[in-house]
Amino acid sequence: MDNQDFHAFHLLGTADGIVLACARLFAPGDYYEQAAIGRVVTAAACRGQGVGRELMRQAIAAVERRWGLVPIRIGAQAYLEAFYGSFGFVRDGDNYLEDGIPHLHMLRSASPPSSAGSSSAASPSPSLVTPSPRPGE
Ligand SMILES: CC(C)(COP(=O)(O)OP(=O)(O)OC[C@H]1O[C@@H](n2cnc3c(N)ncnc32)[C@H](O)[C@@H]1OP(=O)(O)O)[C@@H](O)C(=O)NCCC(=O)NCCS
């Protein structure tokens, strides 16, 4: 967690009350100039089963429900460039190191190809929650 979590929207994917996936969403101007999706993660036990793909599909849909058809920026781990590319994100600049891990910025335009992100993957039933600010924040 960091201080940015208190003004992010948190998308949680659960099954039988257990959180299997999460991501955080930012309004345009709150983290980057564009809307943003970050902290994309699925539970280690369910990886490789399509949950991450469904999480990203739901995250993009949630951004578009809240803020309309807006461009979305991510800071992606470099090894996932093809994954995010399948949702219409395109590289925006050179790789950089964050915590010693290669990353790159990727940008998804407000109107990417209509097939972007399509999948038949199972859904972990994500839901949106927003954390309450701590006292004094
Ligand atoms: C990245 C992550 C969210 C993927 O979740 P998942 O539940 O395994 O996702 P899926 O089963 O839907 O697979 C989605 C895609 O991830 C990509 N992917 C997953 N692991 C990968 C790996 N080791 N190398 C390359 N691509 C990989 C593949 O493109 C895969 O798509 P495909 O199998 O349909 O071609 C998950 O591995 C994770 O939480 N990793 C740790 C946190 C992290 O690195 N988050 C990303 C921050 S940018």
Coordinates of N, CA and C and ligand atoms in Angstrom, one line a residue:
M1 N 0.8 -1.2 0.0 CA 0.0 0.0 0.0 C 0.9 1.2 0.0
D2 N 0.3 2.3 -0.5 CA 0.9 3.6 -0.4 C -0.2 4.7 -0.3
N3 N 0.2 5.9 -0.1 CA -0.8 7.0 0.1 C -1.7 7.1 -1.1
Q4 N -1.3 6.7 -2.3 CA -2.2 6.8 -3.4 C -3.4 5.9 -3.3
D5 N -3.3 4.9 -2.4 CA -4.5 4.0 -2.3 C -5.7 4.7 -1.7
F6 N -5.5 5.8 -1.0 CA -6.7 6.4 -0.4 C -7.5 7.2 -1.3
H7 N -7.0 7.5 -2.5 CA -7.9 8.1 -3.5 C -8.1 7.3 -4.8
A8 N -7.7 6.0 -4.7 CA -7.9 5.1 -5.8 C -9.2 4.4 -5.6
F9 N -9.8 3.8 -6.7 CA -10.9 2.9 -6.6 C -10.3 1.5 -6.7
H10 N -10.7 0.6 -5.8 CA -10.1 -0.7 -5.8 C -11.1 -1.7 -6.3
L11 N -10.6 -2.5 -7.4 CA -11.4 -3.5 -8.0 C -11.0 -4.8 -7.4
L12 N -11.9 -5.5 -6.8 CA -11.6 -6.8 -6.2 C -12.4 -7.9 -6.9
G13 N -11.7 -9.0 -7.2 CA -12.4 -10.2 -7.8 C -12.4 -11.2 -6.7
T14 N -13.6 -11.7 -6.4 CA -13.7 -12.7 -5.3 C -14.5 -13.9 -5.8
A15 N -14.2 -15.0 -5.1 CA -14.9 -16.3 -5.3 C -15.1 -16.9 -3.9
D16 N -16.4 -17.2 -3.6 CA -16.7 -17.7 -2.2 C -16.1 -16.8 -1.1
G17 N -16.1 -15.5 -1.3 CA -15.7 -14.6 -0.3 C -14.2 -14.4 -0.2
I18 N -13.5 -15.1 -1.1 CA -12.0 -15.0 -1.0 C -11.5 -14.1 -2.2
V19 N -10.7 -13.2 -1.9 CA -10.2 -12.3 -2.9 C -9.1 -13.0 -3.8
L20 N -9.4 -13.1 -5.1 CA -8.5 -13.7 -6.0 C -7.8 -12.8 -6.9
A21 N -8.3 -11.6 -7.0 CA -7.7 -10.6 -7.9 C -8.0 -9.2 -7.5
C22 N -7.0 -8.3 -7.8 CA -7.3 -6.9 -7.5 C -6.5 -6.0 -8.4
A23 N -7.0 -4.8 -8.5 CA -6.3 -3.7 -9.3 C -6.8 -2.4 -8.7
R24 N -6.1 -1.4 -8.9 CA -6.6 -0.1 -8.5 C -6.7 0.9 -9.7
L25 N -7.7 1.7 -9.6 CA -8.0 2.6 -10.7 C -7.9 4.1 -10.3
F26 N -7.5 4.9 -11.2 CA -7.4 6.3 -10.9 C -8.1 7.1 -11.9
A27 N -8.7 8.2 -11.5 CA -9.4 9.1 -12.4 C -8.3 9.9 -13.2
P28 N -8.7 10.3 -14.4 CA -7.8 11.2 -15.1 C -7.3 12.3 -14.3
G29 N -6.0 12.5 -14.2 CA -5.4 13.6 -13.5 C -5.0 13.2 -12.0
D30 N -5.5 12.1 -11.5 CA -5.2 11.7 -10.2 C -3.8 11.0 -10.0
Y31 N -3.4 10.3 -11.0 CA -2.1 9.6 -10.9 C -1.2 10.0 -12.1
Y32 N -1.8 9.8 -13.3 CA -1.2 10.3 -14.5 C -2.2 11.3 -15.1
E33 N -1.8 12.0 -16.1 CA -2.8 12.9 -16.9 C -4.0 12.1 -17.3
Q34 N -3.8 10.8 -17.7 CA -4.8 10.0 -18.2 C -5.4 9.2 -17.0
A35 N -6.5 8.5 -17.2 CA -6.9 7.5 -16.2 C -5.8 6.5 -16.1
A36 N -5.8 5.8 -14.9 CA -4.7 4.8 -14.7 C -5.3 3.5 -14.1
I37 N -4.6 2.4 -14.4 CA -4.8 1.1 -13.8 C -3.5 0.6 -13.3
G38 N -3.5 0.2 -12.0 CA -2.2 -0.3 -11.4 C -2.4 -1.4 -10.4
R39 N -1.3 -1.9 -9.9 CA -1.3 -2.9 -8.9 C -2.2 -4.1 -9.3
V40 N -2.0 -4.5 -10.6 CA -2.8 -5.6 -11.1 C -2.2 -6.9 -10.6
V41 N -3.0 -7.7 -9.9 CA -2.4 -8.9 -9.3 C -3.5 -9.9 -9.1
T42 N -3.1 -11.2 -9.3 CA -4.1 -12.3 -9.0 C -3.4 -13.2 -8.0
A43 N -4.2 -14.0 -7.3 CA -3.7 -14.9 -6.3 C -2.8 -16.0 -7.0
A44 N -1.7 -16.3 -6.4 CA -0.8 -17.2 -7.0 C -1.4 -18.5 -7.3
A45 N -2.4 -19.0 -6.5 CA -3.0 -20.3 -6.7 C -3.9 -20.4 -7.9
C46 N -4.3 -19.2 -8.4 CA -5.2 -19.3 -9.6 C -4.6 -18.7 -10.8
R47 N -3.3 -18.5 -10.9 CA -2.7 -17.9 -12.1 C -2.8 -18.9 -13.2
G48 N -2.8 -18.4 -14.4 CA -2.8 -19.2 -15.6 C -4.1 -19.7 -16.0
Q49 N -5.2 -19.2 -15.4 CA -6.5 -19.7 -15.6 C -7.4 -18.7 -16.2
G50 N -6.9 -17.6 -16.6 CA -7.7 -16.5 -17.2 C -8.2 -15.5 -16.3
V51 N -7.9 -15.6 -15.0 CA -8.4 -14.6 -14.0 C -7.7 -13.2 -14.3
G52 N -6.5 -13.2 -14.6 CA -5.8 -11.9 -14.9 C -6.4 -11.2 -16.1
R53 N -6.7 -12.0 -17.1 CA -7.3 -11.4 -18.3 C -8.7 -10.8 -18.0
E54 N -9.5 -11.6 -17.2 CA -10.8 -11.1 -16.8 C -10.7 -9.8 -15.9
L55 N -9.7 -9.8 -15.0 CA -9.4 -8.7 -14.2 C -9.2 -7.4 -15.0
M56 N -8.3 -7.5 -16.0 CA -8.0 -6.4 -16.9 C -9.3 -5.9 -17.7
R57 N -10.0 -6.9 -18.1 CA -11.3 -6.6 -18.9 C -12.2 -5.8 -18.0
Q58 N -12.3 -6.3 -16.7 CA -13.2 -5.6 -15.8 C -12.7 -4.2 -15.4
A59 N -11.4 -4.1 -15.2 CA -10.8 -2.9 -14.8 C -11.0 -1.8 -15.9
I60 N -10.8 -2.2 -17.2 CA -11.1 -1.2 -18.2 C -12.5 -0.8 -18.3
A61 N -13.4 -1.8 -18.1 CA -14.8 -1.5 -18.1 C -15.2 -0.6 -17.0
A62 N -14.6 -0.8 -15.8 CA -14.9 0.0 -14.6 C -14.4 1.5 -14.9
V63 N -13.2 1.6 -15.5 CA -12.8 3.0 -15.8 C -13.7 3.7 -16.7
E64 N -14.2 2.9 -17.7 CA -15.1 3.6 -18.7 C -16.5 3.9 -18.1
R65 N -16.9 3.0 -17.2 CA -18.2 3.4 -16.5 C -18.1 4.6 -15.7
R66 N -17.0 4.8 -15.0 CA -16.8 5.9 -14.1 C -16.5 7.2 -14.8
W67 N -15.6 7.1 -15.8 CA -15.0 8.3 -16.4 C -15.2 8.4 -17.9
G68 N -16.0 7.5 -18.5 CA -16.2 7.6 -19.9 C -15.1 6.9 -20.7
L69 N -15.2 7.1 -22.0 CA -14.2 6.5 -23.0 C -13.0 7.4 -23.0
V70 N -12.1 7.2 -22.0 CA -11.0 8.0 -21.8 C -9.7 7.2 -22.1
P71 N -8.6 7.9 -22.4 CA -7.3 7.1 -22.5 C -6.9 6.6 -21.2
I72 N -6.2 5.5 -21.1 CA -5.8 4.9 -19.9 C -4.3 4.6 -20.0
R73 N -3.5 5.0 -18.9 CA -2.1 4.8 -18.9 C -1.8 3.7 -17.8
I74 N -0.8 2.9 -18.1 CA -0.3 1.9 -17.1 C 1.2 2.0 -17.1
G75 N 1.8 1.6 -16.0 CA 3.2 1.3 -15.9 C 3.4 -0.2 -15.7
A76 N 3.7 -0.8 -16.8 CA 3.6 -2.3 -16.9 C 5.0 -2.9 -16.7
Q77 N 5.0 -4.1 -16.1 CA 6.2 -4.9 -16.1 C 6.4 -5.3 -17.5
A78 N 7.7 -5.2 -17.9 CA 8.0 -5.4 -19.4 C 7.6 -6.7 -19.9
Y79 N 7.7 -7.8 -19.1 CA 7.4 -9.1 -19.6 C 5.9 -9.3 -20.0
L80 N 5.1 -8.3 -19.5 CA 3.7 -8.4 -19.8 C 3.2 -7.5 -20.9
E81 N 4.2 -7.0 -21.7 CA 3.8 -6.1 -22.8 C 2.8 -6.7 -23.8
A82 N 3.0 -7.9 -24.1 CA 2.0 -8.6 -25.1 C 0.7 -8.7 -24.4
F83 N 0.6 -9.1 -23.2 CA -0.6 -9.2 -22.5 C -1.4 -7.9 -22.5
Y84 N -0.8 -6.8 -22.1 CA -1.5 -5.6 -22.1 C -1.8 -5.1 -23.5
G85 N -0.9 -5.4 -24.4 CA -1.1 -5.1 -25.8 C -2.4 -5.7 -26.3
S86 N -2.7 -6.9 -25.8 CA -3.9 -7.5 -26.3 C -5.2 -6.8 -25.9
F87 N -5.1 -5.8 -25.0 CA -6.2 -5.0 -24.6 C -6.2 -3.6 -25.2
G88 N -5.2 -3.4 -26.1 CA -5.2 -2.2 -26.9 C -4.2 -1.2 -26.3
F89 N -3.4 -1.6 -25.3 CA -2.3 -0.7 -24.8 C -1.1 -0.8 -25.7
V90 N -0.5 0.4 -26.0 CA 0.7 0.4 -26.8 C 1.8 1.1 -26.0
R91 N 3.0 0.6 -26.3 CA 4.2 1.2 -25.7 C 4.3 2.7 -25.8
D92 N 4.6 3.3 -24.7 CA 4.8 4.8 -24.8 C 6.1 5.2 -24.1
G93 N 7.2 4.9 -24.9 CA 8.5 5.3 -24.3 C 9.4 4.0 -24.1
D94 N 10.6 4.3 -23.6 CA 11.6 3.2 -23.4 C 11.3 2.5 -22.1
N95 N 11.9 1.3 -21.9 CA 11.8 0.6 -20.6 C 12.5 1.5 -19.6
Y96 N 12.1 1.3 -18.3 CA 12.7 1.9 -17.2 C 12.7 0.9 -16.0
L97 N 13.6 1.2 -15.1 CA 13.6 0.3 -13.9 C 12.8 0.8 -12.7
E98 N 12.0 0.0 -12.2 CA 11.2 0.4 -10.9 C 11.5 -0.8 -9.9
D99 N 12.1 -0.5 -8.8 CA 12.4 -1.5 -7.8 C 13.3 -2.6 -8.5
G100 N 14.1 -2.1 -9.4 CA 15.0 -3.1 -10.1 C 14.4 -4.0 -11.2
I101 N 13.1 -3.7 -11.4 CA 12.3 -4.6 -12.4 C 12.0 -3.7 -13.6
P102 N 12.4 -4.3 -14.8 CA 12.1 -3.6 -16.1 C 10.6 -3.3 -16.2
H103 N 10.3 -2.0 -16.5 CA 8.9 -1.6 -16.7 C 8.8 -0.8 -18.0
L104 N 7.6 -0.5 -18.5 CA 7.4 0.4 -19.6 C 6.0 1.1 -19.4
H105 N 5.9 2.3 -19.8 CA 4.6 3.0 -19.9 C 3.9 2.5 -21.1
M106 N 2.6 2.2 -20.9 CA 1.7 1.8 -22.1 C 0.5 2.7 -22.0
L107 N 0.0 3.0 -23.2 CA -1.2 3.9 -23.3 C -2.2 3.3 -24.1
R108 N -3.4 3.3 -23.6 CA -4.6 2.8 -24.4 C -5.4 4.0 -24.8
S109 N -5.6 4.1 -26.1 CA -6.4 5.3 -26.6 C -7.9 5.2 -26.2
A110 N -8.6 6.2 -26.3 CA -10.0 6.2 -25.9 C -10.8 5.3 -26.8
S111 N -10.3 5.0 -27.9 CA -11.1 4.1 -28.8 C -10.2 3.1 -29.5
P112 N -9.7 2.1 -28.8 CA -8.9 1.1 -29.3 C -9.7 0.1 -30.2
P113 N -9.0 -0.8 -30.9 CA -9.7 -1.8 -31.8 C -10.8 -2.5 -30.9
S114 N -11.9 -2.8 -31.5 CA -13.1 -3.3 -30.8 C -12.8 -4.7 -30.2
S115 N -11.8 -5.4 -30.8 CA -11.5 -6.8 -30.4 C -10.6 -6.8 -29.2
A116 N -10.0 -5.6 -28.8 CA -9.0 -5.6 -27.7 C -9.6 -6.2 -26.4
G117 N -8.9 -7.1 -25.9 CA -9.2 -7.7 -24.6 C -10.3 -8.8 -24.6
S118 N -10.7 -9.1 -25.8 CA -11.8 -10.1 -25.9 C -11.3 -11.5 -25.4
S119 N -12.1 -12.2 -24.7 CA -11.6 -13.5 -24.1 C -12.8 -14.3 -23.7
S120 N -12.7 -15.6 -23.6 CA -13.8 -16.4 -23.0 C -13.4 -16.9 -21.6
A121 N -12.5 -16.2 -21.0 CA -12.0 -16.6 -19.6 C -13.2 -16.5 -18.6
A122 N -13.0 -17.4 -17.6 CA -13.9 -17.4 -16.4 C -13.8 -16.1 -15.6
S123 N -14.9 -15.6 -15.0 CA -14.9 -14.4 -14.3 C -14.8 -14.7 -12.8
P124 N -14.0 -14.0 -12.0 CA -13.9 -14.1 -10.6 C -14.9 -13.2 -9.9
S125 N -15.9 -12.7 -10.6 CA -16.9 -11.8 -10.1 C -16.4 -10.6 -9.4
P126 N -15.6 -9.8 -10.1 CA -15.0 -8.6 -9.4 C -16.1 -7.6 -8.9
S127 N -15.7 -6.9 -7.9 CA -16.6 -5.9 -7.3 C -15.7 -4.7 -7.0
L128 N -16.3 -3.5 -7.0 CA -15.6 -2.3 -6.8 C -15.7 -1.8 -5.3
V129 N -14.7 -1.5 -4.6 CA -14.8 -1.0 -3.3 C -13.8 0.2 -3.2
T130 N -14.1 1.2 -2.4 CA -13.2 2.3 -2.2 C -12.8 2.3 -0.7
P131 N -11.5 2.4 -0.4 CA -11.2 2.4 1.1 C -11.5 3.7 1.7
S132 N -11.8 3.7 2.9 CA -12.1 5.0 3.6 C -10.7 5.6 4.0
P133 N -10.7 7.0 3.9 CA -9.4 7.7 4.3 C -9.2 7.4 5.8
R134 N -7.9 7.3 6.2 CA -7.6 7.2 7.6 C -7.9 8.5 8.3
P135 N -8.2 8.5 9.5 CA -8.3 9.8 10.3 C -7.2 10.7 10.0
G136 N -7.5 12.0 9.7 CA -6.4 13.0 9.5 C -5.9 13.1 8.1
E137 N -6.4 12.2 7.2 CA -6.0 12.2 5.8 C -7.0 12.8 4.9
Ligands
LIG1 C1 0.4 -10.9 -14.2 C2 -0.8 -11.6 -13.6 C3 -1.8 -10.6 -13.0 C4 -1.5 -12.5 -14.6 O1 -2.5 -13.2 -13.9 P1 -3.1 -14.6 -14.4 O2 -4.3 -14.9 -13.5 O3 -2.0 -15.6 -14.4 O4 -3.6 -14.2 -15.8 P2 -4.2 -15.1 -17.0 O5 -4.2 -16.5 -16.6 O6 -5.5 -14.4 -17.4 O7 -3.1 -14.8 -18.1 C5 -3.1 -13.6 -18.7 C6 -1.9 -13.4 -19.5 O8 -0.8 -13.1 -18.7 C7 0.4 -13.2 -19.5 N1 1.4 -13.9 -18.6 C8 1.1 -14.4 -17.4 N2 2.3 -14.9 -16.9 C9 3.2 -14.6 -17.8 C10 4.6 -14.8 -17.9 N3 5.3 -15.4 -16.9 N4 5.3 -14.4 -19.0 C11 4.6 -13.8 -20.0 N5 3.3 -13.6 -20.0 C12 2.6 -14.0 -18.9 C13 0.0 -14.0 -20.7 O9 0.0 -13.1 -21.8 C14 -1.4 -14.5 -20.4 O10 -2.2 -14.5 -21.5 P3 -2.6 -15.8 -22.3 O11 -2.2 -17.0 -21.5 O12 -4.1 -15.6 -22.5 O13 -1.8 -15.6 -23.5 C15 -0.2 -12.5 -12.4 O14 0.8 -13.4 -12.9 C16 0.3 -11.7 -11.2 O15 -0.5 -11.3 -10.3 N6 1.6 -11.5 -11.2 C17 2.3 -10.9 -10.0 C18 2.0 -9.4 -10.0 C19 2.4 -8.7 -11.3 O16 3.4 -8.9 -11.8 N7 1.4 -7.9 -11.8 C20 1.6 -7.1 -13.0 C21 2.1 -5.8 -12.7 S1 2.3 -4.8 -14.2

